[in-house]
Amino acid sequence: MVLLFALGLAGALAQSPAGDPGTVSTGTVVSGRVIEQGTHAPIGGAQVMASPVVQGPPPTDPSLMRPHAVSTDDRGQFVFTDLPDGRYRFSAQKT
């Protein structure tokens, strides 16, 4: 079985209370749907992983290196909420 998934990305940017235009806080939402290749049937109960991809020196906060995981619902849909800034490699697996 080959799993396919589509991603949607929404970022919310807000200026700091001091109004410093160089300082922003972010809350990123990534959502999508996992489907079976060929039939396009939704895959419920699949685990979707967002693994940080580091470019340059590793972050000083080790928690930023921790992968994030969510499960799909019966319609194959998933949502990651408030991911930290960065690049991620996404994968899906049904066990």
CSV table of N, CA and C in Angstrom, one decimal:
chain,number,residue,atom,x,y,z
A,1,MET,N,0.9,-1.2,0.0
A,1,MET,CA,0.0,0.0,0.0
A,1,MET,C,0.9,1.2,0.0
A,2,VAL,N,0.6,2.2,-0.9
A,2,VAL,CA,1.4,3.4,-0.9
A,2,VAL,C,0.5,4.5,-0.5
A,3,LEU,N,0.9,5.3,0.5
A,3,LEU,CA,0.2,6.4,1.0
A,3,LEU,C,0.6,7.7,0.4
A,4,LEU,N,-0.4,8.5,0.0
A,4,LEU,CA,-0.1,9.9,-0.5
A,4,LEU,C,-0.7,10.9,0.4
A,5,PHE,N,-0.2,12.0,0.5
A,5,PHE,CA,-0.8,13.0,1.3
A,5,PHE,C,-0.6,14.4,0.7
A,6,ALA,N,-1.6,15.2,0.9
A,6,ALA,CA,-1.6,16.6,0.5
A,6,ALA,C,-1.5,17.5,1.7
A,7,LEU,N,-0.7,18.6,1.6
A,7,LEU,CA,-0.6,19.5,2.7
A,7,LEU,C,-1.1,20.9,2.4
A,8,GLY,N,-1.7,21.5,3.4
A,8,GLY,CA,-2.1,22.9,3.4
A,8,GLY,C,-1.3,23.6,4.5
A,9,LEU,N,-0.9,24.8,4.3
A,9,LEU,CA,-0.1,25.6,5.2
A,9,LEU,C,-0.7,26.9,5.5
A,10,ALA,N,-0.9,27.3,6.7
A,10,ALA,CA,-1.3,28.6,7.1
A,10,ALA,C,-0.5,29.2,8.2
A,11,GLY,N,0.1,30.3,8.0
A,11,GLY,CA,0.9,30.9,9.1
A,11,GLY,C,0.3,32.2,9.6
A,12,ALA,N,0.3,32.4,10.8
A,12,ALA,CA,-0.2,33.7,11.4
A,12,ALA,C,1.0,34.5,12.0
A,13,LEU,N,1.2,35.7,11.5
A,13,LEU,CA,2.2,36.5,11.9
A,13,LEU,C,1.7,37.7,12.7
A,14,ALA,N,2.3,38.0,13.8
A,14,ALA,CA,1.8,39.2,14.6
A,14,ALA,C,3.0,40.0,15.1
A,15,GLN,N,3.0,41.3,15.0
A,15,GLN,CA,4.1,42.1,15.5
A,15,GLN,C,4.1,42.0,17.1
A,16,SER,N,5.3,42.2,17.6
A,16,SER,CA,5.4,42.2,19.0
A,16,SER,C,4.7,43.4,19.6
A,17,PRO,N,4.3,43.4,20.9
A,17,PRO,CA,3.6,44.5,21.5
A,17,PRO,C,4.4,45.8,21.4
A,18,ALA,N,5.7,45.7,21.4
A,18,ALA,CA,6.5,46.9,21.4
A,18,ALA,C,6.5,47.5,20.0
A,19,GLY,N,6.0,46.8,19.0
A,19,GLY,CA,5.9,47.3,17.6
A,19,GLY,C,7.2,47.2,16.9
A,20,ASP,N,8.2,46.4,17.4
A,20,ASP,CA,9.4,46.2,16.6
A,20,ASP,C,9.1,45.4,15.4
A,21,PRO,N,9.3,46.0,14.2
A,21,PRO,CA,8.9,45.2,13.0
A,21,PRO,C,9.8,44.0,12.7
A,22,GLY,N,11.0,43.9,13.4
A,22,GLY,CA,11.9,42.8,13.2
A,22,GLY,C,11.5,41.6,14.1
A,23,THR,N,10.6,41.8,15.0
A,23,THR,CA,10.2,40.7,15.9
A,23,THR,C,8.8,40.3,15.6
A,24,VAL,N,8.6,39.0,15.3
A,24,VAL,CA,7.3,38.5,15.0
A,24,VAL,C,7.1,37.2,15.8
A,25,SER,N,5.9,36.9,16.2
A,25,SER,CA,5.6,35.6,16.7
A,25,SER,C,4.8,34.8,15.7
A,26,THR,N,5.0,33.5,15.6
A,26,THR,CA,4.3,32.8,14.6
A,26,THR,C,3.5,31.6,15.2
A,27,GLY,N,2.5,31.2,14.6
A,27,GLY,CA,1.8,30.0,14.9
A,27,GLY,C,1.4,29.4,13.6
A,28,THR,N,2.0,28.3,13.3
A,28,THR,CA,1.8,27.7,11.9
A,28,THR,C,0.9,26.5,12.0
A,29,VAL,N,0.0,26.4,11.2
A,29,VAL,CA,-0.9,25.2,11.1
A,29,VAL,C,-0.7,24.5,9.7
A,30,VAL,N,-0.4,23.2,9.8
A,30,VAL,CA,-0.3,22.4,8.6
A,30,VAL,C,-1.4,21.4,8.6
A,31,SER,N,-2.2,21.3,7.6
A,31,SER,CA,-3.2,20.3,7.5
A,31,SER,C,-3.1,19.6,6.2
A,32,GLY,N,-3.8,18.4,6.1
A,32,GLY,CA,-3.8,17.7,4.9
A,32,GLY,C,-4.6,16.4,5.0
A,33,ARG,N,-4.5,15.6,4.0
A,33,ARG,CA,-5.3,14.4,3.9
A,33,ARG,C,-4.4,13.2,3.4
A,34,VAL,N,-4.5,12.1,4.0
A,34,VAL,CA,-3.7,10.9,3.5
A,34,VAL,C,-4.7,10.0,2.8
A,35,ILE,N,-4.3,9.6,1.6
A,35,ILE,CA,-5.1,8.8,0.7
A,35,ILE,C,-4.2,7.7,0.1
A,36,GLU,N,-4.9,6.6,-0.3
A,36,GLU,CA,-4.2,5.5,-0.9
A,36,GLU,C,-4.0,5.8,-2.4
A,37,GLN,N,-2.8,5.5,-2.9
A,37,GLN,CA,-2.4,5.7,-4.3
A,37,GLN,C,-3.3,4.8,-5.1
A,38,GLY,N,-3.8,5.4,-6.2
A,38,GLY,CA,-4.6,4.6,-7.2
A,38,GLY,C,-6.1,4.8,-6.9
A,39,THR,N,-6.5,4.4,-5.7
A,39,THR,CA,-8.0,4.4,-5.4
A,39,THR,C,-8.4,5.8,-4.8
A,40,HIS,N,-7.4,6.5,-4.2
A,40,HIS,CA,-7.6,7.8,-3.6
A,40,HIS,C,-8.6,7.6,-2.4
A,41,ALA,N,-8.7,6.4,-1.8
A,41,ALA,CA,-9.5,6.2,-0.6
A,41,ALA,C,-8.8,6.8,0.6
A,42,PRO,N,-9.5,7.4,1.5
A,42,PRO,CA,-8.9,8.0,2.7
A,42,PRO,C,-8.3,6.9,3.6
A,43,ILE,N,-7.2,7.2,4.2
A,43,ILE,CA,-6.6,6.3,5.2
A,43,ILE,C,-6.8,6.9,6.6
A,44,GLY,N,-7.7,6.3,7.3
A,44,GLY,CA,-7.9,6.6,8.7
A,44,GLY,C,-6.9,5.9,9.6
A,45,GLY,N,-6.5,6.5,10.7
A,45,GLY,CA,-5.6,5.9,11.7
A,45,GLY,C,-4.1,5.9,11.2
A,46,ALA,N,-3.8,6.6,10.2
A,46,ALA,CA,-2.4,6.7,9.8
A,46,ALA,C,-1.7,7.7,10.7
A,47,GLN,N,-0.4,7.4,10.9
A,47,GLN,CA,0.4,8.4,11.7
A,47,GLN,C,1.2,9.3,10.8
A,48,VAL,N,1.0,10.6,10.9
A,48,VAL,CA,1.7,11.5,10.1
A,48,VAL,C,2.8,12.2,11.0
A,49,MET,N,4.0,12.2,10.5
A,49,MET,CA,5.2,12.8,11.3
A,49,MET,C,5.7,14.0,10.6
A,50,ALA,N,6.0,15.0,11.4
A,50,ALA,CA,6.6,16.3,10.9
A,50,ALA,C,8.0,16.3,11.6
A,51,SER,N,9.1,15.9,10.9
A,51,SER,CA,10.4,15.9,11.5
A,51,SER,C,11.2,17.1,11.1
A,52,PRO,N,11.7,17.8,12.1
A,52,PRO,CA,12.5,19.0,11.8
A,52,PRO,C,13.7,18.7,10.9
A,53,VAL,N,14.0,19.6,9.9
A,53,VAL,CA,15.2,19.5,9.1
A,53,VAL,C,16.1,20.7,9.4
A,54,VAL,N,17.3,20.4,9.9
A,54,VAL,CA,18.2,21.4,10.4
A,54,VAL,C,19.1,21.8,9.3
A,55,GLN,N,19.2,23.1,9.1
A,55,GLN,CA,20.2,23.7,8.2
A,55,GLN,C,21.1,24.6,9.0
A,56,GLY,N,22.4,24.3,9.0
A,56,GLY,CA,23.3,25.1,9.8
A,56,GLY,C,23.5,24.5,11.2
A,57,PRO,N,24.0,25.2,12.2
A,57,PRO,CA,24.2,24.6,13.5
A,57,PRO,C,22.9,24.2,14.2
A,58,PRO,N,22.9,23.2,15.0
A,58,PRO,CA,21.7,22.7,15.6
A,58,PRO,C,21.2,23.8,16.6
A,59,PRO,N,19.9,23.8,16.8
A,59,PRO,CA,19.3,24.8,17.7
A,59,PRO,C,19.8,24.6,19.2
A,60,THR,N,19.8,25.7,19.9
A,60,THR,CA,20.3,25.5,21.3
A,60,THR,C,19.2,24.9,22.2
A,61,ASP,N,17.9,24.9,21.7
A,61,ASP,CA,16.8,24.3,22.5
A,61,ASP,C,16.6,22.9,21.9
A,62,PRO,N,16.9,21.8,22.6
A,62,PRO,CA,16.8,20.5,22.0
A,62,PRO,C,15.3,20.1,21.7
A,63,SER,N,14.3,20.8,22.3
A,63,SER,CA,13.0,20.5,22.1
A,63,SER,C,12.6,20.8,20.6
A,64,LEU,N,13.3,21.7,20.0
A,64,LEU,CA,13.0,22.1,18.6
A,64,LEU,C,13.4,21.0,17.6
A,65,MET,N,14.1,20.0,18.1
A,65,MET,CA,14.5,18.9,17.2
A,65,MET,C,13.6,17.7,17.3
A,66,ARG,N,12.6,17.8,18.2
A,66,ARG,CA,11.7,16.7,18.5
A,66,ARG,C,10.7,16.6,17.3
A,67,PRO,N,10.5,15.4,16.8
A,67,PRO,CA,9.5,15.2,15.7
A,67,PRO,C,8.1,15.4,16.4
A,68,HIS,N,7.1,15.8,15.5
A,68,HIS,CA,5.7,16.0,15.9
A,68,HIS,C,4.9,14.9,15.2
A,69,ALA,N,3.9,14.4,15.9
A,69,ALA,CA,3.1,13.3,15.3
A,69,ALA,C,1.6,13.6,15.6
A,70,VAL,N,0.8,13.3,14.6
A,70,VAL,CA,-0.6,13.3,14.7
A,70,VAL,C,-1.2,12.1,14.0
A,71,SER,N,-2.4,11.7,14.3
A,71,SER,CA,-3.1,10.6,13.5
A,71,SER,C,-4.2,11.2,12.6
A,72,THR,N,-4.5,10.5,11.6
A,72,THR,CA,-5.5,10.9,10.7
A,72,THR,C,-6.9,10.4,11.2
A,73,ASP,N,-7.9,11.2,10.9
A,73,ASP,CA,-9.3,10.8,11.3
A,73,ASP,C,-9.8,9.8,10.2
A,74,ASP,N,-11.1,9.4,10.4
A,74,ASP,CA,-11.7,8.4,9.4
A,74,ASP,C,-11.7,8.9,8.0
A,75,ARG,N,-11.6,10.2,7.8
A,75,ARG,CA,-11.6,10.8,6.4
A,75,ARG,C,-10.2,11.0,5.9
A,76,GLY,N,-9.2,10.5,6.7
A,76,GLY,CA,-7.8,10.7,6.3
A,76,GLY,C,-7.2,12.0,6.6
A,77,GLN,N,-7.9,12.9,7.3
A,77,GLN,CA,-7.5,14.3,7.5
A,77,GLN,C,-6.7,14.4,8.8
A,78,PHE,N,-5.7,15.3,8.7
A,78,PHE,CA,-4.9,15.5,9.9
A,78,PHE,C,-4.6,17.0,10.0
A,79,VAL,N,-4.2,17.5,11.2
A,79,VAL,CA,-3.9,18.9,11.5
A,79,VAL,C,-2.7,18.9,12.5
A,80,PHE,N,-1.7,19.6,12.1
A,80,PHE,CA,-0.6,20.0,13.1
A,80,PHE,C,-0.9,21.5,13.4
A,81,THR,N,-1.0,21.8,14.7
A,81,THR,CA,-1.2,23.2,15.1
A,81,THR,C,0.0,23.7,15.8
A,82,ASP,N,0.3,25.0,15.6
A,82,ASP,CA,1.3,25.7,16.2
A,82,ASP,C,2.7,25.1,16.1
A,83,LEU,N,3.1,24.7,14.9
A,83,LEU,CA,4.4,24.1,14.8
A,83,LEU,C,5.4,25.2,14.9
A,84,PRO,N,6.6,25.0,15.6
A,84,PRO,CA,7.6,26.0,15.7
A,84,PRO,C,8.2,26.3,14.3
A,85,ASP,N,8.7,27.6,14.1
A,85,ASP,CA,9.3,28.0,12.9
A,85,ASP,C,10.3,26.9,12.4
A,86,GLY,N,10.5,26.7,11.1
A,86,GLY,CA,11.5,25.8,10.6
A,86,GLY,C,11.0,25.1,9.4
A,87,ARG,N,11.9,24.2,9.0
A,87,ARG,CA,11.6,23.3,7.8
A,87,ARG,C,11.4,21.9,8.4
A,88,TYR,N,10.4,21.2,7.7
A,88,TYR,CA,10.0,19.9,8.2
A,88,TYR,C,10.0,18.9,7.0
A,89,ARG,N,10.2,17.7,7.3
A,89,ARG,CA,10.0,16.6,6.4
A,89,ARG,C,8.8,15.8,6.9
A,90,PHE,N,7.8,15.7,6.0
A,90,PHE,CA,6.6,15.0,6.4
A,90,PHE,C,6.5,13.6,5.8
A,91,SER,N,6.0,12.7,6.7
A,91,SER,CA,5.8,11.3,6.2
A,91,SER,C,4.6,10.8,6.9
A,92,ALA,N,4.0,9.7,6.2
A,92,ALA,CA,2.8,9.1,6.7
A,92,ALA,C,3.0,7.6,6.7
A,93,GLN,N,2.5,6.9,7.7
A,93,GLN,CA,2.6,5.5,7.8
A,93,GLN,C,1.3,4.9,8.4
A,94,LYS,N,0.8,3.8,7.9
A,94,LYS,CA,-0.3,3.1,8.4
A,94,LYS,C,0.2,1.8,8.9
A,95,THR,N,0.0,1.5,10.2
A,95,THR,CA,0.5,0.2,10.8
A,95,THR,C,-0.7,-0.7,11.0
